[in-house]
XYZ file of C-alpha atoms in Angstrom:
545
model
C 0.268 10.902 26.420
C -1.143 7.324 25.448
C 1.312 4.504 26.711
C 1.301 2.995 23.141
C 2.532 6.290 21.695
C 5.290 6.804 24.251
C 6.264 2.820 23.416
C 6.788 3.735 19.849
C 8.377 7.233 20.187
C 10.836 5.689 22.559
C 11.424 2.649 20.163
C 12.618 5.130 17.689
C 14.234 7.574 20.009
C 17.453 8.437 18.016
C 15.398 9.389 14.652
C 12.696 11.197 17.216
C 15.458 12.958 19.083
C 16.954 14.295 16.091
C 13.381 15.698 14.815
C 13.017 17.436 18.264
C 16.555 19.087 18.026
C 15.263 20.508 14.646
C 12.053 21.686 16.191
C 14.199 23.368 19.014
C 16.111 25.324 16.644
C 13.271 26.387 14.458
C 11.450 27.818 17.694
C 14.714 29.674 18.672
C 14.783 31.063 14.995
C 11.087 32.157 15.197
C 11.604 33.819 18.629
C 14.423 35.772 17.271
C 12.656 36.670 14.288
C 9.978 38.220 16.734
C 12.330 39.961 18.709
C 13.887 41.750 15.849
C 10.559 42.599 14.389
C 9.924 44.496 17.925
C 13.304 46.223 18.031
C 13.159 47.237 14.283
C 9.751 48.998 15.156
C 11.213 50.767 18.253
C 14.449 51.813 16.230
C 12.266 53.112 13.669
C 9.825 55.261 16.062
C 12.918 56.755 17.701
C 14.576 57.672 14.460
C 17.388 55.158 14.482
C 17.112 54.035 10.792
C 20.590 52.354 10.792
C 19.516 50.067 13.564
C 16.214 49.596 11.901
C 17.957 48.132 8.938
C 20.281 45.711 11.080
C 17.207 44.072 12.876
C 15.380 43.698 9.471
C 18.418 41.903 8.303
C 18.883 39.826 11.390
C 15.009 38.981 10.987
C 15.580 37.838 7.265
C 18.450 35.530 8.294
C 16.441 34.095 11.089
C 13.502 33.488 8.974
C 15.680 31.862 6.007
C 17.172 29.413 8.490
C 13.742 28.912 10.012
C 12.227 27.823 6.421
C 15.453 25.574 5.662
C 15.010 23.971 8.928
C 11.177 23.300 8.037
C 12.071 21.405 5.020
C 14.520 19.152 6.938
C 11.940 18.683 9.724
C 9.349 17.402 7.217
C 11.448 14.900 5.540
C 12.801 13.994 9.279
C 9.003 13.653 10.330
C 7.814 11.695 7.498
C 10.931 8.916 8.199
C 10.117 8.989 11.766
C 6.511 8.445 11.076
C 6.930 5.615 8.299
C 9.357 3.864 11.072
C 6.547 3.806 13.563
C 3.674 3.062 11.221
C 5.573 0.130 10.294
C 6.183 -0.917 13.694
C 2.495 -0.846 14.588
C 1.517 -2.916 11.749
C 4.148 -5.320 12.917
C 2.614 -5.539 16.218
C -0.768 -5.890 15.156
C -0.006 -8.482 12.663
C 2.255 -10.209 15.464
C -0.741 -10.335 17.821
C -2.964 -11.492 15.054
C -0.577 -14.412 14.482
C -0.608 -15.475 17.915
C -4.307 -15.542 18.600
C -6.613 -18.513 18.188
C -7.829 -19.832 14.914
C -11.603 -19.024 16.512
C -10.760 -15.692 17.602
C -8.911 -14.631 14.210
C -12.017 -15.796 12.246
C -14.430 -13.845 14.385
C -13.589 -10.678 12.055
C -13.276 -10.643 8.563
C -10.013 -9.973 6.698
C -11.482 -6.677 5.637
C -11.662 -5.743 9.175
C -7.898 -6.533 9.847
C -7.090 -4.630 6.435
C -8.845 -1.545 7.997
C -6.838 -1.697 11.107
C -3.438 -1.886 9.138
C -4.527 0.928 6.866
C -7.168 3.283 7.990
C -6.577 3.148 11.732
C -2.732 3.198 11.312
C -3.305 6.231 9.260
C -5.369 7.878 11.929
C -2.771 7.092 14.482
C -0.247 8.779 12.276
C -2.128 11.876 11.941
C -3.853 12.206 15.305
C -0.962 10.454 17.218
C 2.606 11.008 15.859
C 1.909 14.121 14.046
C 0.005 15.676 16.989
C 2.854 14.652 19.405
C 5.302 16.593 16.937
C 2.625 19.598 17.034
C 2.944 19.503 20.833
C 6.654 19.593 20.940
C 6.722 22.493 18.271
C 4.136 24.397 20.019
C 5.512 23.907 23.556
C 8.944 25.176 22.438
C 7.258 28.363 20.787
C 5.260 28.927 24.019
C 8.309 28.589 26.144
C 10.556 30.934 24.291
C 7.679 33.376 23.457
C 6.913 33.623 27.230
C 10.706 34.120 28.229
C 10.721 36.997 25.653
C 7.597 38.735 26.961
C 8.764 38.414 30.638
C 11.720 40.144 29.529
C 9.515 43.242 28.425
C 7.502 43.251 31.848
C 7.029 40.767 34.249
C 3.154 41.426 34.445
C 2.976 40.393 30.804
C 4.115 36.666 31.843
C 1.600 36.736 34.781
C -1.336 37.745 32.339
C -0.027 34.969 30.032
C 0.126 32.389 32.664
C -3.349 33.000 34.296
C -5.023 32.844 30.886
C -3.128 29.853 29.839
C -4.795 27.744 32.680
C -8.069 28.923 30.932
C -7.052 27.818 27.772
C -6.197 24.285 29.378
C -9.543 23.784 31.134
C -11.848 24.582 28.003
C -11.106 21.569 26.015
C -11.733 19.205 28.966
C -15.275 19.292 28.372
C -15.047 17.690 25.123
C -12.846 14.531 25.980
C -15.476 11.695 26.194
C -17.416 12.757 23.122
C -14.315 13.213 21.040
C -13.177 9.654 21.880
C -16.726 8.165 21.132
C -16.908 9.805 17.882
C -13.514 8.508 17.050
C -14.218 4.902 17.847
C -17.312 4.944 15.724
C -15.657 6.239 12.798
C -13.066 3.482 12.980
C -15.671 0.970 13.168
C -17.438 2.545 10.007
C -14.141 2.406 8.290
C -14.100 -1.540 8.981
C -17.457 -2.159 7.848
C -16.741 0.016 4.618
C -13.770 -2.255 4.031
C -15.797 -5.275 4.761
C -18.700 -4.679 2.462
C -16.649 -3.241 -0.375
C -14.408 -6.709 -0.204
C -17.536 -8.572 -0.093
C -19.494 -7.050 -3.102
C -16.081 -7.045 -5.379
C -15.610 -10.562 -4.325
C -19.038 -11.334 -5.457
C -18.669 -9.820 -9.015
C -18.811 -13.121 -10.604
C -21.967 -14.200 -8.892
C -23.539 -10.678 -9.520
C -22.508 -10.926 -13.100
C -24.319 -14.307 -13.540
C -27.481 -12.861 -12.170
C -27.314 -9.720 -14.356
C -27.131 -7.671 -11.250
C -23.656 -5.768 -11.757
C -25.577 -2.501 -10.477
C -25.318 -3.890 -7.349
C -21.859 -3.241 -7.247
C -22.714 0.511 -7.170
C -25.567 0.324 -5.030
C -23.956 -1.521 -2.197
C -20.603 0.432 -2.531
C -22.677 3.677 -2.370
C -24.650 2.562 0.713
C -21.564 1.543 2.659
C -19.729 4.818 1.628
C -22.889 6.751 3.032
C -22.582 5.142 6.358
C -18.970 5.899 6.659
C -19.836 9.288 5.637
C -22.334 9.732 8.532
C -19.708 8.724 10.975
C -16.887 10.635 9.447
C -19.083 13.920 9.324
C -20.229 13.457 12.969
C -16.782 13.172 14.177
C -15.822 16.189 12.037
C -18.740 18.381 13.546
C -17.566 17.339 16.913
C -14.122 18.106 16.145
C -15.111 21.530 14.808
C -17.114 22.567 17.546
C -14.271 21.793 19.816
C -11.580 23.560 17.947
C -13.898 26.408 17.331
C -14.266 26.801 21.194
C -10.534 26.402 21.714
C -9.433 29.209 19.010
C -12.197 31.479 20.325
C -10.899 31.317 23.805
C -7.390 31.844 22.380
C -8.316 34.756 20.320
C -9.941 36.467 23.474
C -6.836 35.818 25.431
C -4.635 37.265 22.637
C -6.562 40.507 22.946
C -6.452 40.475 26.424
C -2.808 40.644 26.789
C -2.591 43.301 23.834
C -4.989 45.594 25.989
C -2.403 45.016 29.034
C 0.484 45.960 26.579
C -1.177 48.849 25.362
C -1.847 50.260 28.944
C 1.967 49.486 29.811
C 3.406 51.612 26.497
C 0.590 54.302 27.666
C 2.104 54.456 31.159
C 5.608 54.658 29.377
C 6.539 51.280 31.202
C 7.677 49.588 27.820
C 8.821 50.890 24.615
C 6.353 51.089 21.724
C 7.854 48.314 19.950
C 6.680 45.928 22.881
C 3.144 46.352 20.994
C 4.679 44.515 18.166
C 5.995 41.861 20.472
C 3.321 41.606 22.459
C 1.004 40.785 19.377
C 3.606 38.336 17.869
C 4.606 36.536 21.202
C 1.033 36.418 22.728
C -0.048 35.056 19.221
C 2.579 32.370 19.366
C 1.797 31.782 23.180
C -1.843 31.367 22.653
C -1.967 29.581 19.304
C 0.629 27.468 20.634
C -1.479 26.419 23.727
C -4.382 25.845 21.557
C -2.600 23.641 19.373
C -1.044 21.668 22.520
C -4.776 21.337 23.458
C -6.166 20.482 20.101
C -3.424 18.103 19.536
C -4.087 16.477 22.987
C -7.601 15.985 22.277
C -6.687 14.343 18.986
C -4.199 12.174 20.706
C -7.006 10.977 23.203
C -8.822 9.988 20.537
C -6.620 7.297 19.407
C -6.806 5.354 22.890
C -9.778 3.654 21.894
C -8.218 2.425 18.784
C -5.166 1.021 20.444
C -7.386 -0.464 23.050
C -9.303 -2.316 20.351
C -5.691 -3.925 19.350
C -5.108 -5.003 22.763
C -8.402 -6.736 22.865
C -7.258 -9.398 20.581
C -6.482 -12.216 22.923
C -3.055 -13.803 22.647
C -2.937 -17.753 23.070
C -1.353 -18.718 26.367
C 1.388 -21.208 25.436
C 3.293 -21.400 28.931
C 4.088 -24.856 29.674
C 2.910 -26.242 26.447
C 5.196 -28.750 24.439
C 6.287 -29.227 20.932
C 5.473 -32.722 19.571
C 7.761 -35.044 17.742
C 7.079 -36.273 14.303
C 3.819 -38.282 13.983
C 4.494 -41.953 14.888
C 1.181 -43.873 16.352
C -2.353 -42.395 15.879
C -4.516 -39.349 16.302
C -7.270 -40.218 18.814
C -10.601 -38.487 19.659
C -12.141 -39.999 22.773
C -15.637 -39.002 23.835
C -15.709 -35.599 21.967
C -18.641 -33.239 22.131
C -18.704 -30.035 20.331
C -21.233 -27.300 19.490
C -20.270 -23.988 17.879
C -22.225 -21.936 20.344
C -24.010 -22.618 23.772
C -27.455 -22.160 22.147
C -26.826 -24.751 19.175
C -27.196 -28.359 19.344
C -23.956 -30.336 19.419
C -22.662 -31.118 15.957
C -20.423 -33.929 17.605
C -21.779 -35.960 20.671
C -19.569 -38.464 22.693
C -17.762 -39.247 19.435
C -14.595 -41.174 19.469
C -12.142 -41.968 16.404
C -8.521 -43.523 15.958
C -6.694 -42.427 12.890
C -3.731 -44.690 12.647
C -0.419 -43.579 11.126
C -0.238 -44.477 7.241
C -3.838 -45.486 6.997
C -6.512 -43.816 4.958
C -10.172 -42.714 6.183
C -12.967 -41.282 4.336
C -15.739 -39.128 6.120
C -18.921 -39.246 3.844
C -22.255 -37.574 4.794
C -24.389 -34.449 4.188
C -23.280 -30.987 4.113
C -23.365 -29.451 7.727
C -23.252 -32.895 9.396
C -19.774 -32.139 11.117
C -17.292 -33.596 8.776
C -15.284 -30.398 8.487
C -15.691 -29.877 12.260
C -13.793 -33.294 12.931
C -10.952 -32.220 10.658
C -10.919 -28.811 12.572
C -10.719 -30.342 16.059
C -7.929 -33.061 14.802
C -5.773 -30.129 13.540
C -6.420 -28.083 16.789
C -8.112 -25.048 15.151
C -11.187 -25.627 17.538
C -10.672 -25.892 21.076
C -14.017 -25.552 22.837
C -14.779 -29.026 23.231
C -15.239 -31.715 25.794
C -13.520 -34.942 25.813
C -9.945 -35.930 24.941
C -7.884 -35.413 21.943
C -4.505 -37.290 21.588
C -1.672 -36.848 19.508
C 0.191 -40.279 19.650
C 0.242 -40.197 23.465
C 0.047 -36.605 24.190
C -3.066 -34.393 25.238
C -3.953 -31.665 22.829
C -4.458 -29.389 25.850
C -0.452 -29.861 26.404
C 0.457 -29.160 22.891
C 1.901 -26.174 21.239
C -0.667 -25.513 18.608
C 1.691 -24.638 15.982
C 3.723 -27.762 16.458
C 0.583 -29.569 15.930
C -0.483 -28.003 12.827
C 3.149 -28.284 11.480
C 2.583 -32.071 11.093
C -0.740 -31.726 8.810
C -1.260 -30.624 5.377
C -4.653 -29.321 4.764
C -6.320 -29.236 1.294
C -9.654 -27.324 0.745
C -11.519 -26.660 -2.362
C -9.826 -23.154 -2.708
C -6.066 -23.654 -2.106
C -4.452 -20.312 -1.639
C -1.624 -19.062 -3.864
C 0.604 -16.070 -3.317
C 1.530 -13.604 -5.897
C 4.876 -14.762 -6.126
C 7.161 -17.174 -8.176
C 6.131 -20.802 -8.266
C 9.302 -21.711 -6.365
C 8.496 -19.268 -3.546
C 4.883 -20.822 -3.516
C 6.299 -24.148 -2.702
C 9.140 -23.417 -0.540
C 7.313 -20.443 1.177
C 10.687 -18.685 1.255
C 12.612 -21.454 3.059
C 15.901 -22.493 2.170
C 15.114 -26.065 0.691
C 17.718 -27.375 -1.776
C 17.197 -27.718 -5.363
C 17.042 -31.441 -4.928
C 14.378 -31.566 -2.457
C 12.185 -29.326 -4.434
C 12.797 -31.428 -7.419
C 12.058 -34.717 -5.639
C 8.835 -33.319 -4.173
C 7.591 -31.906 -7.709
C 8.326 -35.195 -9.097
C 6.258 -37.073 -6.082
C 3.317 -34.834 -6.658
C 3.100 -35.153 -10.178
C 4.337 -31.452 -11.125
C 7.437 -32.256 -13.079
C 5.861 -31.974 -16.514
C 3.802 -28.657 -15.483
C 7.171 -27.140 -14.470
C 9.213 -28.222 -17.353
C 6.652 -26.763 -19.803
C 6.796 -23.245 -18.080
C 9.028 -20.872 -20.133
C 10.342 -19.541 -16.564
C 10.089 -22.909 -15.083
C 10.297 -22.484 -11.156
C 10.455 -18.729 -11.684
C 7.314 -18.036 -13.266
C 4.921 -15.707 -11.363
C 1.885 -16.985 -10.020
C -0.962 -14.416 -10.537
C -3.338 -13.249 -7.895
C -5.273 -16.201 -6.459
C -3.516 -18.513 -8.817
C -5.552 -17.491 -11.857
C -2.967 -18.799 -14.299
C -3.066 -22.304 -12.676
C -5.489 -25.094 -13.084
C -7.340 -26.185 -9.784
C -5.641 -29.683 -10.056
C -2.138 -27.708 -10.050
C -2.828 -25.598 -7.185
C -4.076 -28.722 -4.977
C -0.496 -30.337 -5.976
C 1.278 -27.280 -5.022
C -0.320 -27.038 -1.557
C 0.421 -30.924 -1.106
C 3.942 -30.186 -2.397
C 4.645 -27.495 0.593
C 3.428 -29.909 3.218
C 5.732 -32.578 1.796
C 8.603 -30.292 1.818
C 8.146 -29.221 5.496
C 8.029 -33.067 6.422
C 4.352 -33.355 6.882
C 3.187 -36.704 6.656
C -0.661 -36.118 7.567
C -2.953 -34.760 4.706
C -6.475 -33.647 5.687
C -8.666 -33.332 2.383
C -11.741 -31.203 3.006
C -13.710 -31.360 -0.156
C -10.368 -30.692 -1.878
C -11.319 -32.075 -5.337
C -14.936 -31.111 -5.570
C -14.464 -28.120 -7.850
C -12.017 -29.919 -10.287
C -13.349 -31.919 -13.417
C -13.801 -35.805 -12.614
C -10.388 -36.980 -14.335
C -8.153 -34.324 -12.391
C -10.052 -35.260 -9.161
C -9.488 -38.921 -9.456
C -5.757 -38.577 -10.318
C -5.309 -36.170 -7.254
C -7.015 -38.363 -4.887
C -5.260 -41.572 -6.011
C -1.933 -39.915 -5.987
C -2.646 -39.066 -2.219
C -4.573 -42.247 -1.063
C -2.042 -44.635 -2.736
C 1.170 -42.835 -1.113
C 2.125 -45.478 1.598
C 3.716 -42.837 3.737
C 1.027 -40.467 4.206
C -1.893 -40.714 6.847
C -5.031 -39.478 5.042
C -8.434 -37.951 6.192
C -10.673 -37.260 3.365
C -14.064 -35.303 3.581
C -16.241 -35.878 0.852
C -19.736 -35.922 -0.612
C -18.718 -37.898 -3.537
C -16.566 -41.002 -2.678
C -15.406 -42.614 -6.231
C -15.675 -46.709 -5.784
C -12.011 -46.638 -6.996
C -10.993 -44.590 -4.084
C -13.491 -46.218 -1.690
C -11.475 -49.438 -2.566
C -8.086 -47.789 -1.323
C -9.773 -46.742 1.904
C -8.807 -48.421 5.307
C -12.116 -47.207 6.727
C -15.270 -45.008 5.402
C -17.154 -43.326 8.062
C -20.692 -41.904 7.721
C -21.147 -38.684 9.678
C -24.643 -40.137 11.082
C -22.635 -41.562 13.814
C -21.415 -38.044 14.864
C -24.424 -37.056 17.197
C -24.730 -40.453 18.547
C -22.278 -42.255 21.139
C -20.113 -44.123 18.591
C -16.510 -45.332 18.698
C -14.607 -45.708 15.406
C -11.500 -47.807 15.409
């Protein structure tokens, strides 16, 4: 069994142990039913009708109890599976939350959504369900083999030999099944990504009168995943057909041996019924075990994929204190890949506390790159970055980010109350919230809302204006004590009056350190800046103080 499956099964060992006990009693009842069937037939053949009725009654009771336990088992398995599915999602998101900015953005959110939905579902079906199948089938095989041995030792020997054959047959399909399973998970990731992409582009397609592309691209993405799902099912079908065919042959061989024993008067005639019943249980159980084993092997690449997400090494790194003096870039050179030209070359910049800076210049010239370096998102640079007097290489990334509020063109709003969008669920006092609301100019908006701070913010903040969303994001940072504000074209999509109001509110606040990236620096805002830096200096050896 894969180590990951063992980990989650053991994490919830209490509920899983109860499930195993239920399955054990189901196997006992199943075996009792089989023994009763064989004895009933023997009693009937020898003319002992009262015994026949007794055994039929016992069979009925055993089967009724088996059915009752089956209902309990299904509920308990669902409970265990949901606990383990949640734990997998917890661990995946914990890993993603502790990887670097660059690694996280190497995949689209749709890929991660596929991990947390499609892949977790696959693990539940091919992992946890099959683990249950193995336990259930193993109990059935053990009790059935013991029952057959009680009739004649040769039956158990035959079963043992044939069991080895059933075990060896599926081995030939291991590698191929794993490869097909991994290809299917990647196809599901592409499906999620393509559907998410085309649905997100609805407005653009609408304006281009190309809504038909919604259908065309969705069908194309669905056809891609269908190819890989069908390929996996084909391989799975071939494997199962081979396993079950081998099992059927083995059952018939045991039946032939039983017929010979009855013919030789070595066992009672009811043994034929027992042989058919228990041999069927044994070989169908072994087949189920091997089939489930193959399924479980197929999820190993999925877990390996999760494990390949690198986790940040934060050993020896230190938290930073609140900002006191300056952020400094010394001789920074940065390129997005080894093949591309540096977007920054030997560039230096000092951002002093409570000062205001504007970075201007054409799109793609590196302005946003400077912000992402200063906030610690980008780490593959040469040169030195300092927070006050501490080198960025020695800083816990989260503690650095905790000092900065980052405003971009599309501030993210959660589908939650306005208050929770401000506080992010942290227990700030009503006074602190009210003070920040007043400071960022949201007091009138909150007062005019029928529900006040309890008003629900719609998905993506559709019931808020762009300016209101900018103010909410700023308020989040101020509540957390962040006094550094990075503005990355944050007002570019706002109307001129709203944009200027937001910018003036921020750059005139004497307690904020501001770095603003903009294509359009308004004269009134430029007058408030301590320094305006043109991006033409980014690729020349230049120092900005």
